[in-house]
Amino acid sequence: MSVGTGAFSSMEAERGVSVDVVKDSRAFVGYKTPNDGLKVSEGDSITLVTVTNRFNHDLSIAEVEVGEGDDILGEVEYDSGDFGSGKEQSIKAPVSGIDSDEPVGIEVTVTVEGSGVTAQLFGDTQTRRFTIEREDETDEGNEAVSGSSNGVDFSGGGNAEILGEDRTETVDVYLISPGNSGSDEVVTREDERIETKHKIRGQLSGASGNTIVGVKLDDTVYVHPQWNAEDCGLDQHNNGGQGESRENPPSCESD
């Protein structure tokens, strides 16, 4: 069965299944492009799509194909293991070879498999496609430089990674304890030496199990996109995404 829009684009089933076209928020398999319109630097790792399982059984990502845009992306990375009902999987790839000031369209086809069901989600509508553009920063001599930081990417497991070229940065990291919600406070780890291209939490002594909710990098604070100051926690613990730049660090008293 094939349909033209909605979260299901096509499917196969070993038993009778009724399928309708609905919005992503109501679909059995949700499919989002969180970095549509993102400004990137050479070497950045970006989230191409996120897939949400709303079946009552486990799913797994069986295959990912990049159509348009495959010439400026490196090897696609994703977890091929099972993810349960209500959980989300992110599909990422590094940017390589993108020209300056020329937006590039990305089209991704994702095949997920579960108990007797195979669903294929492909790039035939705006929600399956997105555009990225290279942004060159300038140094004091006004010469273009590439590979510089493009912020912080937060993972659904409470971790984070500094984007851009391989380098060492000195940052402040903001964390909350496991299960923290509506109480306690955000703990600040100041002047931590962090190697990029590696997850931050593993480089922090004694931070195992904590959730990173913010990172201060180059005088800019990047806050977890699911941060909820009122609850002193994350709205959706299994979701990550690009950090939101703010003037102030995350706080349980005020946002």
mmCIF file of C-alpha atoms in Angstrom:
data_model
loop_
_atom_site.group_PDB
_atom_site.id
_atom_site.type_symbol
_atom_site.label_atom_id
_atom_site.label_comp_id
_atom_site.label_asym_id
_atom_site.label_seq_id
_atom_site.Cartn_x
_atom_site.Cartn_y
_atom_site.Cartn_z
ATOM 1 C CA MET A 1 0.000 0.000 0.000
ATOM 2 C CA SER A 2 1.330 3.457 -0.876
ATOM 3 C CA VAL A 3 0.113 6.858 0.194
ATOM 4 C CA GLY A 4 1.398 10.250 -0.794
ATOM 5 C CA THR A 5 1.554 12.193 2.478
ATOM 6 C CA GLY A 6 1.537 11.643 6.212
ATOM 7 C CA ALA A 7 4.030 9.727 8.326
ATOM 8 C CA PHE A 8 3.334 6.413 6.595
ATOM 9 C CA SER A 9 4.499 6.583 2.977
ATOM 10 C CA SER A 10 4.247 2.880 2.268
ATOM 11 C CA MET A 11 4.008 -0.315 4.225
ATOM 12 C CA GLU A 12 3.889 -4.100 4.041
ATOM 13 C CA ALA A 13 2.137 -6.293 6.596
ATOM 14 C CA GLU A 14 1.988 -10.022 7.315
ATOM 15 C CA ARG A 15 -1.569 -9.614 8.555
ATOM 16 C CA GLY A 16 -4.465 -7.254 7.939
ATOM 17 C CA VAL A 17 -3.630 -3.699 8.994
ATOM 18 C CA SER A 18 -5.739 -0.588 8.500
ATOM 19 C CA VAL A 19 -3.674 2.439 7.483
ATOM 20 C CA ASP A 20 -4.719 6.055 7.129
ATOM 21 C CA VAL A 21 -2.849 9.281 6.416
ATOM 22 C CA VAL A 22 -2.594 11.473 9.513
ATOM 23 C CA LYS A 23 -0.361 14.201 10.895
ATOM 24 C CA ASP A 24 3.037 13.128 12.261
ATOM 25 C CA SER A 25 1.903 13.809 15.831
ATOM 26 C CA ARG A 26 -0.791 11.114 15.489
ATOM 27 C CA ALA A 27 0.990 8.660 13.201
ATOM 28 C CA PHE A 28 2.188 5.203 14.228
ATOM 29 C CA VAL A 29 5.638 6.178 12.958
ATOM 30 C CA GLY A 30 6.545 9.846 13.428
ATOM 31 C CA TYR A 31 9.184 11.345 11.139
ATOM 32 C CA LYS A 32 10.750 14.779 11.649
ATOM 33 C CA THR A 33 13.562 16.862 10.157
ATOM 34 C CA PRO A 34 14.785 18.941 13.139
ATOM 35 C CA ASN A 35 17.547 20.806 11.295
ATOM 36 C CA ASP A 36 15.605 22.254 8.368
ATOM 37 C CA GLY A 37 17.250 25.530 7.336
ATOM 38 C CA LEU A 38 20.313 24.891 9.512
ATOM 39 C CA LYS A 39 23.495 26.886 8.879
ATOM 40 C CA VAL A 40 26.391 24.419 8.954
ATOM 41 C CA SER A 41 30.176 24.397 8.844
ATOM 42 C CA GLU A 42 32.352 21.875 7.063
ATOM 43 C CA GLY A 43 32.694 18.745 9.211
ATOM 44 C CA ASP A 44 29.572 19.331 11.323
ATOM 45 C CA SER A 45 27.570 16.266 12.299
ATOM 46 C CA ILE A 46 23.861 16.989 11.826
ATOM 47 C CA THR A 47 20.652 15.139 12.638
ATOM 48 C CA LEU A 48 19.017 14.256 9.314
ATOM 49 C CA VAL A 49 15.759 12.885 10.704
ATOM 50 C CA THR A 50 14.256 11.548 13.910
ATOM 51 C CA VAL A 51 11.884 8.572 13.882
ATOM 52 C CA THR A 52 9.355 8.048 16.703
ATOM 53 C CA ASN A 53 7.768 4.656 17.420
ATOM 54 C CA ARG A 54 4.097 4.911 18.389
ATOM 55 C CA PHE A 55 3.289 1.226 17.919
ATOM 56 C CA ASN A 56 2.782 -0.867 21.065
ATOM 57 C CA HIS A 57 5.779 -3.043 20.180
ATOM 58 C CA ASP A 58 9.439 -2.527 19.343
ATOM 59 C CA LEU A 59 10.688 -1.220 15.996
ATOM 60 C CA SER A 60 14.144 -1.104 14.456
ATOM 61 C CA ILE A 61 15.663 0.955 11.634
ATOM 62 C CA ALA A 62 16.367 -1.522 8.838
ATOM 63 C CA GLU A 63 17.767 0.796 6.180
ATOM 64 C CA VAL A 64 18.520 4.483 5.501
ATOM 65 C CA GLU A 65 19.036 5.833 1.991
ATOM 66 C CA VAL A 66 20.015 9.402 1.102
ATOM 67 C CA GLY A 67 18.819 10.589 -2.301
ATOM 68 C CA GLU A 68 19.302 14.266 -3.007
ATOM 69 C CA GLY A 69 22.200 15.632 -0.960
ATOM 70 C CA ASP A 70 24.221 12.416 -0.753
ATOM 71 C CA ASP A 71 27.214 14.165 -2.365
ATOM 72 C CA ILE A 72 27.708 16.500 0.626
ATOM 73 C CA LEU A 73 27.141 13.972 3.414
ATOM 74 C CA GLY A 74 29.500 11.421 4.916
ATOM 75 C CA GLU A 75 28.582 8.006 6.294
ATOM 76 C CA VAL A 76 25.109 7.906 7.831
ATOM 77 C CA GLU A 77 25.043 6.882 11.506
ATOM 78 C CA TYR A 78 22.140 5.345 13.444
ATOM 79 C CA ASP A 79 21.418 2.669 16.041
ATOM 80 C CA SER A 80 20.062 -0.432 14.304
ATOM 81 C CA GLY A 81 18.838 -1.964 17.580
ATOM 82 C CA ASP A 82 15.228 -2.097 18.718
ATOM 83 C CA PHE A 83 13.562 0.971 20.213
ATOM 84 C CA GLY A 84 10.339 0.693 22.187
ATOM 85 C CA SER A 85 6.948 2.335 22.041
ATOM 86 C CA GLY A 86 7.195 6.098 22.539
ATOM 87 C CA LYS A 87 10.946 6.092 21.943
ATOM 88 C CA GLU A 88 12.830 8.043 19.283
ATOM 89 C CA GLN A 89 15.847 7.247 17.131
ATOM 90 C CA SER A 90 18.051 9.869 15.485
ATOM 91 C CA ILE A 91 19.787 9.442 12.135
ATOM 92 C CA LYS A 92 22.917 11.574 11.697
ATOM 93 C CA ALA A 93 25.634 12.247 9.140
ATOM 94 C CA PRO A 94 28.646 14.566 8.867
ATOM 95 C CA VAL A 95 28.657 17.404 6.315
ATOM 96 C CA SER A 96 31.505 17.167 3.824
ATOM 97 C CA GLY A 97 32.056 19.173 0.642
ATOM 98 C CA ILE A 98 29.240 21.715 0.916
ATOM 99 C CA ASP A 99 29.805 24.927 -1.043
ATOM 100 C CA SER A 100 29.498 28.322 0.599
ATOM 101 C CA ASP A 101 26.157 30.171 0.370
ATOM 102 C CA GLU A 102 24.492 27.496 -1.770
ATOM 103 C CA PRO A 103 21.553 25.831 0.016
ATOM 104 C CA VAL A 104 21.449 22.058 -0.473
ATOM 105 C CA GLY A 105 18.287 19.964 -0.308
ATOM 106 C CA ILE A 106 18.433 16.679 1.624
ATOM 107 C CA GLU A 107 16.115 13.757 0.896
ATOM 108 C CA VAL A 108 16.111 10.709 3.171
ATOM 109 C CA THR A 109 14.320 7.347 2.896
ATOM 110 C CA VAL A 110 13.991 5.368 6.134
ATOM 111 C CA THR A 111 12.764 1.770 6.411
ATOM 112 C CA VAL A 112 11.621 0.583 9.850
ATOM 113 C CA GLU A 113 10.645 -2.954 10.808
ATOM 114 C CA GLY A 114 8.618 -4.367 13.666
ATOM 115 C CA SER A 115 6.429 -7.320 14.578
ATOM 116 C CA GLY A 116 4.982 -8.249 11.184
ATOM 117 C CA VAL A 117 5.146 -4.683 9.828
ATOM 118 C CA THR A 118 7.579 -2.914 7.523
ATOM 119 C CA ALA A 119 7.082 0.812 6.953
ATOM 120 C CA GLN A 120 9.022 2.961 4.511
ATOM 121 C CA LEU A 121 9.157 6.724 5.014
ATOM 122 C CA PHE A 122 10.487 8.658 2.072
ATOM 123 C CA GLY A 123 11.171 12.181 0.841
ATOM 124 C CA ASP A 124 8.196 12.957 -1.370
ATOM 125 C CA THR A 125 6.772 15.819 0.716
ATOM 126 C CA GLN A 126 8.121 18.871 2.503
ATOM 127 C CA THR A 127 8.198 17.038 5.852
ATOM 128 C CA ARG A 128 10.551 14.419 4.333
ATOM 129 C CA ARG A 129 12.950 16.964 2.880
ATOM 130 C CA PHE A 130 14.980 19.770 4.360
ATOM 131 C CA THR A 131 17.663 22.255 3.367
ATOM 132 C CA ILE A 132 21.027 23.117 4.911
ATOM 133 C CA GLU A 133 23.438 25.901 4.013
ATOM 134 C CA ARG A 134 27.114 26.446 4.730
ATOM 135 C CA GLU A 135 27.947 29.446 6.898
ATOM 136 C CA ASP A 136 31.529 30.744 6.767
ATOM 137 C CA GLU A 137 32.707 32.713 9.788
ATOM 138 C CA THR A 138 35.502 35.301 9.544
ATOM 139 C CA ASP A 139 38.503 35.940 11.737
ATOM 140 C CA GLU A 140 39.979 39.329 12.599
ATOM 141 C CA GLY A 141 41.674 39.480 9.195
ATOM 142 C CA ASN A 142 38.311 38.959 7.465
ATOM 143 C CA GLU A 143 39.502 35.729 5.895
ATOM 144 C CA ALA A 144 36.902 33.001 5.683
ATOM 145 C CA VAL A 145 37.457 30.046 7.996
ATOM 146 C CA SER A 146 35.593 26.746 7.886
ATOM 147 C CA GLY A 147 35.131 23.927 10.367
ATOM 148 C CA SER A 148 34.476 26.255 13.309
ATOM 149 C CA SER A 149 31.897 25.553 15.987
ATOM 150 C CA ASN A 150 28.271 25.449 14.989
ATOM 151 C CA GLY A 151 26.958 24.918 18.491
ATOM 152 C CA VAL A 152 26.106 21.902 20.601
ATOM 153 C CA ASP A 153 24.049 18.833 19.733
ATOM 154 C CA PHE A 154 22.151 17.141 22.585
ATOM 155 C CA SER A 155 21.361 13.425 22.459
ATOM 156 C CA GLY A 156 18.270 11.724 23.850
ATOM 157 C CA GLY A 157 20.368 9.867 26.431
ATOM 158 C CA GLY A 158 21.265 13.008 28.368
ATOM 159 C CA ASN A 159 24.609 13.525 26.655
ATOM 160 C CA ALA A 160 25.891 16.255 24.323
ATOM 161 C CA GLU A 161 28.569 16.912 21.719
ATOM 162 C CA ILE A 162 30.288 20.095 20.510
ATOM 163 C CA LEU A 163 29.943 20.468 16.747
ATOM 164 C CA GLY A 164 32.618 21.513 14.269
ATOM 165 C CA GLU A 165 36.233 20.609 13.615
ATOM 166 C CA ASP A 166 38.425 18.466 15.899
ATOM 167 C CA ARG A 167 39.772 20.654 18.687
ATOM 168 C CA THR A 168 39.868 21.177 22.455
ATOM 169 C CA GLU A 169 37.460 23.658 24.050
ATOM 170 C CA THR A 170 37.122 25.028 27.593
ATOM 171 C CA VAL A 171 33.425 25.104 28.470
ATOM 172 C CA ASP A 172 30.966 25.305 31.352
ATOM 173 C CA VAL A 173 28.600 22.331 31.544
ATOM 174 C CA TYR A 174 25.173 22.418 33.230
ATOM 175 C CA LEU A 175 23.752 19.150 34.565
ATOM 176 C CA ILE A 176 20.815 17.754 36.527
ATOM 177 C CA SER A 177 20.772 14.522 38.527
ATOM 178 C CA PRO A 178 18.921 11.366 37.368
ATOM 179 C CA GLY A 179 15.173 11.644 37.867
ATOM 180 C CA ASN A 180 15.421 15.312 38.817
ATOM 181 C CA SER A 181 12.076 17.030 38.248
ATOM 182 C CA GLY A 182 10.538 19.925 40.129
ATOM 183 C CA SER A 183 13.256 19.971 42.784
ATOM 184 C CA ASP A 184 16.952 20.426 43.454
ATOM 185 C CA GLU A 185 18.983 22.564 41.059
ATOM 186 C CA VAL A 186 21.173 22.721 37.991
ATOM 187 C CA VAL A 187 24.799 21.896 38.810
ATOM 188 C CA THR A 188 27.502 23.872 36.986
ATOM 189 C CA ARG A 189 30.869 22.357 36.055
ATOM 190 C CA GLU A 190 33.109 25.282 35.159
ATOM 191 C CA ASP A 191 36.150 25.422 32.875
ATOM 192 C CA GLU A 192 36.018 21.801 31.711
ATOM 193 C CA ARG A 193 38.493 20.857 28.976
ATOM 194 C CA ILE A 194 36.482 18.998 26.320
ATOM 195 C CA GLU A 195 37.623 17.239 23.167
ATOM 196 C CA THR A 196 35.164 17.774 20.318
ATOM 197 C CA LYS A 197 33.922 14.861 18.190
ATOM 198 C CA HIS A 198 33.489 12.975 21.487
ATOM 199 C CA LYS A 199 30.553 12.924 23.883
ATOM 200 C CA ILE A 200 30.947 15.412 26.718
ATOM 201 C CA ARG A 201 29.641 13.389 29.680
ATOM 202 C CA GLY A 202 32.298 10.700 29.345
ATOM 203 C CA GLN A 203 34.942 13.413 29.738
ATOM 204 C CA LEU A 204 33.485 14.685 33.049
ATOM 205 C CA SER A 205 34.609 12.974 36.220
ATOM 206 C CA GLY A 206 31.703 11.758 38.354
ATOM 207 C CA ALA A 207 29.000 12.776 35.869
ATOM 208 C CA SER A 208 27.845 9.285 34.908
ATOM 209 C CA GLY A 209 24.050 9.120 34.838
ATOM 210 C CA ASN A 210 23.582 12.896 34.972
ATOM 211 C CA THR A 211 21.747 14.739 32.206
ATOM 212 C CA ILE A 212 23.488 17.595 30.399
ATOM 213 C CA VAL A 213 20.970 20.420 29.941
ATOM 214 C CA GLY A 214 23.287 23.197 28.797
ATOM 215 C CA VAL A 215 26.802 24.044 27.623
ATOM 216 C CA LYS A 216 28.505 27.467 27.605
ATOM 217 C CA LEU A 217 30.846 27.704 24.630
ATOM 218 C CA ASP A 218 32.610 30.885 23.426
ATOM 219 C CA ASP A 219 30.403 33.096 25.666
ATOM 220 C CA THR A 220 27.234 31.538 24.224
ATOM 221 C CA VAL A 221 24.993 29.245 26.270
ATOM 222 C CA TYR A 222 23.448 26.353 24.341
ATOM 223 C CA VAL A 223 20.415 24.941 26.160
ATOM 224 C CA HIS A 224 18.807 21.537 25.614
ATOM 225 C CA PRO A 225 15.783 22.059 23.294
ATOM 226 C CA GLN A 226 13.541 20.104 25.722
ATOM 227 C CA TRP A 227 14.573 22.103 28.818
ATOM 228 C CA ASN A 228 11.655 23.068 31.091
ATOM 229 C CA ALA A 229 12.690 25.562 33.796
ATOM 230 C CA GLU A 230 9.398 25.256 35.689
ATOM 231 C CA ASP A 231 9.781 21.483 36.113
ATOM 232 C CA CYS A 232 13.576 21.648 36.405
ATOM 233 C CA GLY A 233 13.819 18.876 33.842
ATOM 234 C CA LEU A 234 13.253 17.877 30.241
ATOM 235 C CA ASP A 235 9.840 17.778 28.592
ATOM 236 C CA GLN A 236 10.789 14.619 26.672
ATOM 237 C CA HIS A 237 13.735 12.710 28.128
ATOM 238 C CA ASN A 238 14.312 10.606 25.021
ATOM 239 C CA ASN A 239 14.509 13.532 22.594
ATOM 240 C CA GLY A 240 17.614 15.507 21.714
ATOM 241 C CA GLY A 241 18.458 18.020 19.023
ATOM 242 C CA GLN A 242 20.375 21.203 18.303
ATOM 243 C CA GLY A 243 21.007 23.370 21.369
ATOM 244 C CA GLU A 244 19.157 26.683 21.590
ATOM 245 C CA SER A 245 21.449 29.698 22.079
ATOM 246 C CA ARG A 246 20.470 31.889 25.035
ATOM 247 C CA GLU A 247 21.957 34.665 27.119
ATOM 248 C CA ASN A 248 21.523 32.884 30.461
ATOM 249 C CA PRO A 249 22.288 29.306 31.539
ATOM 250 C CA PRO A 250 19.447 26.905 32.356
ATOM 251 C CA SER A 251 17.998 27.484 35.825
ATOM 252 C CA CYS A 252 15.256 25.858 37.874
ATOM 253 C CA GLU A 253 14.031 29.251 39.095
ATOM 254 C CA SER A 254 13.684 31.058 35.753
ATOM 255 C CA ASP A 255 14.175 30.261 32.085
#
